[in-house]
GROMACS .gro file of C-alpha atoms in nm:
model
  243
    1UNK     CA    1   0.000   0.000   0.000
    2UNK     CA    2   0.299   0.254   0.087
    3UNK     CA    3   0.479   0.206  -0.230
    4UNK     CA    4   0.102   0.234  -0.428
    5UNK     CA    5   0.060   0.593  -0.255
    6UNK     CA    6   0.444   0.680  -0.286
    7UNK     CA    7   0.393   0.601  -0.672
    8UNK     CA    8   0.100   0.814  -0.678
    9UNK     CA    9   0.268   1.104  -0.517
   10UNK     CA   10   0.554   1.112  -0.751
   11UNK     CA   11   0.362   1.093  -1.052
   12UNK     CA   12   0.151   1.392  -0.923
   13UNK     CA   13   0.456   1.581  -0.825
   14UNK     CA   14   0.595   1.501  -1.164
   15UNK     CA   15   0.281   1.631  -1.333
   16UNK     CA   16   0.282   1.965  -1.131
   17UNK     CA   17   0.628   2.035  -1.249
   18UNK     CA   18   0.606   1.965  -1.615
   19UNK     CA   19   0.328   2.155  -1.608
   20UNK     CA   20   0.529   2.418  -1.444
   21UNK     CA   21   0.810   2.410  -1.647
   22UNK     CA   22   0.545   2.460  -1.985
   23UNK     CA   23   0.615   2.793  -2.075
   24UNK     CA   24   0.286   3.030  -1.942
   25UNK     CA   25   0.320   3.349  -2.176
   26UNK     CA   26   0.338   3.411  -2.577
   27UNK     CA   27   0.418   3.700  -2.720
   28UNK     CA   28   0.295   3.737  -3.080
   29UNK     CA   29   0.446   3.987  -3.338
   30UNK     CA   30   0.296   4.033  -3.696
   31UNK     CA   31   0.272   4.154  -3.996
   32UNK     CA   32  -0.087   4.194  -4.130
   33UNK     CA   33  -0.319   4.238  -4.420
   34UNK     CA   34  -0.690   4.298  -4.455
   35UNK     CA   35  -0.840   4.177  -4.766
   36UNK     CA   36  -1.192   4.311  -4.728
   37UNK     CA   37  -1.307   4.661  -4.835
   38UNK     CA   38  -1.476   4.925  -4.593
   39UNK     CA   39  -1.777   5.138  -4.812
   40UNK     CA   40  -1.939   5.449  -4.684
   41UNK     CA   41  -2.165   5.713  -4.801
   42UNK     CA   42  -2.179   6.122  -4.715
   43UNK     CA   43  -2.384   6.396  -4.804
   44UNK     CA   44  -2.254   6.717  -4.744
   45UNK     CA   45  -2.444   7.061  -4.726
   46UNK     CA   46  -2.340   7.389  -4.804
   47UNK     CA   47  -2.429   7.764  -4.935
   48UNK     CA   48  -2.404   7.901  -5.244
   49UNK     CA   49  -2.663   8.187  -5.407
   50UNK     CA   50  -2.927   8.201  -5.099
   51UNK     CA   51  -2.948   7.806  -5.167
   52UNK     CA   52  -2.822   7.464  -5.048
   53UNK     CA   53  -2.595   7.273  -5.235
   54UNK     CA   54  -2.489   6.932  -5.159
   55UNK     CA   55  -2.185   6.678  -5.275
   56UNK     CA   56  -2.308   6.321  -5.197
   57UNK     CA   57  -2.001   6.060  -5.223
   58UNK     CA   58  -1.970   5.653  -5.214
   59UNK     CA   59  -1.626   5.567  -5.037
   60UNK     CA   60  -1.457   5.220  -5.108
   61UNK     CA   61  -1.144   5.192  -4.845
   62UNK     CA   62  -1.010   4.858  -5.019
   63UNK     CA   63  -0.760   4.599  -4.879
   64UNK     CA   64  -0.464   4.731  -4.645
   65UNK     CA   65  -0.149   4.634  -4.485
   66UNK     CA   66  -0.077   4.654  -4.080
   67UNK     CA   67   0.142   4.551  -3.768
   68UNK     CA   68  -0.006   4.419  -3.475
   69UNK     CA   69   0.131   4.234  -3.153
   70UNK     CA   70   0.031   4.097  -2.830
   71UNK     CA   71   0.053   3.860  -2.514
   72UNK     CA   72  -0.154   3.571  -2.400
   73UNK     CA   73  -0.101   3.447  -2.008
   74UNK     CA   74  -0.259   3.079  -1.999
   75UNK     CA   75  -0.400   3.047  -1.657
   76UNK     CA   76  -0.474   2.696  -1.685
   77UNK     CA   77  -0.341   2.413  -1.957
   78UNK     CA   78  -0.638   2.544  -2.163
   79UNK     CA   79  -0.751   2.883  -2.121
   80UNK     CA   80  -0.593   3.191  -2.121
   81UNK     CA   81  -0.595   3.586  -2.165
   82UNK     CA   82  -0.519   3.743  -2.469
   83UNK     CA   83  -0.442   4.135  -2.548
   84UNK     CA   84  -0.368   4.226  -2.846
   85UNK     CA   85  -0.333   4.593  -3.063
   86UNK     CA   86  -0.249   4.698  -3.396
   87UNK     CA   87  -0.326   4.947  -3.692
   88UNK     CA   88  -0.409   4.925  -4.051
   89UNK     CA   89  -0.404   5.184  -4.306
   90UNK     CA   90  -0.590   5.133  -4.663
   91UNK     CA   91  -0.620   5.356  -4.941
   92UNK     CA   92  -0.962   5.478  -4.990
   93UNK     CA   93  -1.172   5.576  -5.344
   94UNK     CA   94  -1.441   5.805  -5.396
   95UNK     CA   95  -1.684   5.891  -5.629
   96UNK     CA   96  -1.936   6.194  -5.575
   97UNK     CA   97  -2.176   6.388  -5.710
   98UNK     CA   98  -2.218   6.789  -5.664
   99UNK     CA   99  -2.489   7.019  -5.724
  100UNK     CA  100  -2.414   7.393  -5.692
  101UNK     CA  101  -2.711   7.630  -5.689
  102UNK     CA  102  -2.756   7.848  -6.014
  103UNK     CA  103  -2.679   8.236  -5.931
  104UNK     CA  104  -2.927   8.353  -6.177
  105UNK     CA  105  -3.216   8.094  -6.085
  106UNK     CA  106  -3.396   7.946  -5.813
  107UNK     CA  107  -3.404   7.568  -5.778
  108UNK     CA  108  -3.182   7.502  -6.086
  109UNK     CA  109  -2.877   7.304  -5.964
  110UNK     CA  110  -2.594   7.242  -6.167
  111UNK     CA  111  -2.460   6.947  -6.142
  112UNK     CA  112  -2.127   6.782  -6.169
  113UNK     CA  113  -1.948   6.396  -6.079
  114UNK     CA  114  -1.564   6.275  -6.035
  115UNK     CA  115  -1.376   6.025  -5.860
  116UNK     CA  116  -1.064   6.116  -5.604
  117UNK     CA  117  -0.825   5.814  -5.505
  118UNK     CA  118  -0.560   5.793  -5.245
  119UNK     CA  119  -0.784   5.896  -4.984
  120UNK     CA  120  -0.650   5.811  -4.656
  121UNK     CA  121  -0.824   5.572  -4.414
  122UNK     CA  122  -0.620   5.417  -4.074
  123UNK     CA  123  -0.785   5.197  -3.826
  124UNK     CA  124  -0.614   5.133  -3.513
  125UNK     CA  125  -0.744   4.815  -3.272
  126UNK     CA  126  -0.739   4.681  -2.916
  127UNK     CA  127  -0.866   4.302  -2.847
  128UNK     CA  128  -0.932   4.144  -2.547
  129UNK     CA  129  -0.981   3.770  -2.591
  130UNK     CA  130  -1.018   3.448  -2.372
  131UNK     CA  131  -0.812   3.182  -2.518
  132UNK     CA  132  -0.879   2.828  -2.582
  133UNK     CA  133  -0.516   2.671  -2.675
  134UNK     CA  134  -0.439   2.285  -2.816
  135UNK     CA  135  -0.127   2.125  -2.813
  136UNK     CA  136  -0.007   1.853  -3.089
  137UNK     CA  137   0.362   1.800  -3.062
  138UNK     CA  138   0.559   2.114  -3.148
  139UNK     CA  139   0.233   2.270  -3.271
  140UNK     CA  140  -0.024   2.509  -3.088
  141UNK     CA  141  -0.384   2.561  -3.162
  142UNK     CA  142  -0.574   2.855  -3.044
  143UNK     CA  143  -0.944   2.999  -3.040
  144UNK     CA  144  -1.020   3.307  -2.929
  145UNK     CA  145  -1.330   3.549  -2.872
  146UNK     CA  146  -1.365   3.843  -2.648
  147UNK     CA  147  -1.452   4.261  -2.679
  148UNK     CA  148  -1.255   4.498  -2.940
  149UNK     CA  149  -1.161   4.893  -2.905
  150UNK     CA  150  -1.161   5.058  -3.242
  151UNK     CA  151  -1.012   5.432  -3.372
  152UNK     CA  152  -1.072   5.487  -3.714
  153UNK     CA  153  -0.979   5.818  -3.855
  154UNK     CA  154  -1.070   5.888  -4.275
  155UNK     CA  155  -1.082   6.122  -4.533
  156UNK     CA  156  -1.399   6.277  -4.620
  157UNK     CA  157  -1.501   6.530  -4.897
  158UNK     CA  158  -1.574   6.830  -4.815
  159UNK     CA  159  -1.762   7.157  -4.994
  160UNK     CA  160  -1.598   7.145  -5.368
  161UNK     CA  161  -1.457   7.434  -5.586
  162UNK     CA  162  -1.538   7.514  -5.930
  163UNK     CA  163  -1.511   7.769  -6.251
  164UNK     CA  164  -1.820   7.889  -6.417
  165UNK     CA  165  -1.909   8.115  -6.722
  166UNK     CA  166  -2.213   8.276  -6.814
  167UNK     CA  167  -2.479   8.208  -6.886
  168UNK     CA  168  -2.349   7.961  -6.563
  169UNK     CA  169  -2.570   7.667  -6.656
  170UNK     CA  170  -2.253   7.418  -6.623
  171UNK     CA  171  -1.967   7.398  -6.312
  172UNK     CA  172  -1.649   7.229  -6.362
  173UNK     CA  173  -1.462   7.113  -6.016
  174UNK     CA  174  -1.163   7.248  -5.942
  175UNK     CA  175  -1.071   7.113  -5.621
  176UNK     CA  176  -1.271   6.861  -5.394
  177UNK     CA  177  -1.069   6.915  -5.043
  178UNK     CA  178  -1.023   6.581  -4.839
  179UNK     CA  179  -1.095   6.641  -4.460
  180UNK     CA  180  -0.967   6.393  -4.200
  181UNK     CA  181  -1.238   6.308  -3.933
  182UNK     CA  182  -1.175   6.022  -3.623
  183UNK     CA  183  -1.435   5.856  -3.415
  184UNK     CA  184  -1.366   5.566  -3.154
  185UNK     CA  185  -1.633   5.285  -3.106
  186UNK     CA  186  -1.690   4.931  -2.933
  187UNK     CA  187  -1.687   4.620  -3.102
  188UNK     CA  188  -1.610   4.254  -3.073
  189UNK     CA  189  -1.357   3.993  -3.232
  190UNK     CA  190  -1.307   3.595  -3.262
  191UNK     CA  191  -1.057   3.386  -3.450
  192UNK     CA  192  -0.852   3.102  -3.488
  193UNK     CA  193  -0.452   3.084  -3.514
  194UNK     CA  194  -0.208   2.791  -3.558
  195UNK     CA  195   0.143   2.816  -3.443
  196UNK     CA  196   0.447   2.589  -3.427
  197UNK     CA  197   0.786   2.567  -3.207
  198UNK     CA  198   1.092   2.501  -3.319
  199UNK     CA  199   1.260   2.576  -3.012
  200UNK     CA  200   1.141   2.561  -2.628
  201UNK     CA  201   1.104   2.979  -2.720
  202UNK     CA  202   1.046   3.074  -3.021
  203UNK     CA  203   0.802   2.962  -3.318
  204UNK     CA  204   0.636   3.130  -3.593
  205UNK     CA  205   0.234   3.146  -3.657
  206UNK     CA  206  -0.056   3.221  -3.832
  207UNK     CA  207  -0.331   3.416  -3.720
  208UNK     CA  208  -0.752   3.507  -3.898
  209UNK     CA  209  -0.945   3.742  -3.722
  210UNK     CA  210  -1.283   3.910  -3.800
  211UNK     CA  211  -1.402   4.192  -3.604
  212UNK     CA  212  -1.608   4.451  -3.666
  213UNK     CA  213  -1.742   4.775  -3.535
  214UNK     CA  214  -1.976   5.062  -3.611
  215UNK     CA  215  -1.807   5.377  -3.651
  216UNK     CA  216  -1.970   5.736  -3.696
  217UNK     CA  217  -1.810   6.026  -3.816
  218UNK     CA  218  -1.956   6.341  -3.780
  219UNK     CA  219  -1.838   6.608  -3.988
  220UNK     CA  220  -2.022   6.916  -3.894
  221UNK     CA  221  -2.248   6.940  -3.569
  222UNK     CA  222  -2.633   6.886  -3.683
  223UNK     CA  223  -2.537   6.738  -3.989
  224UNK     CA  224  -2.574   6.368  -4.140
  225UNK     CA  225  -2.319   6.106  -3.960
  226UNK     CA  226  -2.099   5.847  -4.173
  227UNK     CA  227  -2.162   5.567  -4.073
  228UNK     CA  228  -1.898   5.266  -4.108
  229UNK     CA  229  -1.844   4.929  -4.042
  230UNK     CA  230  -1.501   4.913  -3.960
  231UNK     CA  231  -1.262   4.581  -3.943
  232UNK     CA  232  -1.311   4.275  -4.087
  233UNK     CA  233  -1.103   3.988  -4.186
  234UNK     CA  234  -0.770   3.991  -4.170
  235UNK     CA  235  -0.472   3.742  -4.166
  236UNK     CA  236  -0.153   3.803  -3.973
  237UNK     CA  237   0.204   3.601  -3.968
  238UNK     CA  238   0.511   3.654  -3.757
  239UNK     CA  239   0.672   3.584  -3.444
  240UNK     CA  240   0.626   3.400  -3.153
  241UNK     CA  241   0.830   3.435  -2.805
  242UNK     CA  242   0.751   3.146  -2.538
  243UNK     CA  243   0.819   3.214  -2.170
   0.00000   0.00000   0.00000
């Protein structure tokens, strides 16, 4: 009976400190890229000849590169904490239509369209995720879930410029200015990541995350909000520190 419960002991001992020695904290560094597009609409109001003119735009913020990095403390063999951050920027294009009151008569807009490109666009993110995480060998597996922390900041179009000649029944746009606005919002993420170890510390792994987020930006007080769904998917690669 002594030598049952003395094997017993050991073997629990021996479990306690292998599970000790497993390394409790990953650090993740990547490189990112969102493949999905953001779109948007604005209409903008303005003055002109005792009217109101208006430039109403579609904006398409398409695919961008980012960073991102993070930690994840596993409490248990299991489960752990995750919190992550990181920013991507995207180029953003827009295509709008204006209509400038006529100075000679009432309720006779003129009307012109373009497109503007390069527009900038930058999203930055916070995650906080509970972590499920797998082991196979030298590989890890990990889901994840939890709240997100968005600040997007974007171009917008503002009130345009243009030439005119009498009898001033066509504009032509000079100049559409781009204005940056920023608005912060609450969202949520979840994802799955893979990574493998080819050393007690380091590894290298793969990362997919959606998220998403509602985002208004409000470019004059009283006036129509933007309204954006901000995030995504994206996939991330890089780094991974074991300790």
């Amino acid at each position: 009976m002594r030598s049952i419960l003395a094997a017993v002991v050991l073997s629990t001992l021996a479990g306690a400190a292998g599970a000790a020695d497993e390394p409790r904290f990953t650090v993740l560094i990547n490189g990112l890229f969102a493949p999905s597009s953001i779109t948007s609409d604005s209409t903008r109001t303005f003055n002109a000849f005792a009217e109101e003119g208006s430039i109403e735009a579609s904006y398409d913020a398409g695919g961008g590169p980012g960073f991102e990095a993070g930690i994840v403390w596993n409490f248990s063999k299991s489960l752990g904490v995750g919190v992550s951050g990181g920013v991507v920027s995207r180029d953003t294009d827009a295509t709008y239509t204006a209509q400038v009151p006529h100075p000679l008569f009432l309720s006779r807009p003129r009307t012109a369209e373009g497109t503007l490109s390069s527009l900038d666009y930058q999203e930055q993110q916070a995650h906080l995720d509970l972590v499920y995480t797998g082991h196979s060998g030298s590989f890890d597996f990990s889901l994840f879930a939890g709240p997100s922390y968005f600040s997007v900041s974007s171009d917008l179009l503002g009130q345009p410029d243009y030439d005119q000649e009498y009898p001033f029944e066509t504009i032509t746009i000079t100049n559409v200015p781009a204005l940056s606005f920023d608005d912060t919002g609450f969202g949520f993420n979840a994802g799955a990541g893979v990574g493998y170890r080819f050393s007690r510390n380091f590894g290298v792994g793969v990362t997919g995350r959606f998220s998403r987020a509602t985002i208004e930006l409000v470019p004059e007080v009283g006036k129509d909000a933007v309204e954006l769904d901000a995030g995504g998917f994206q996939i991330a690669g890089g780094l991974r520190i074991y300790f």
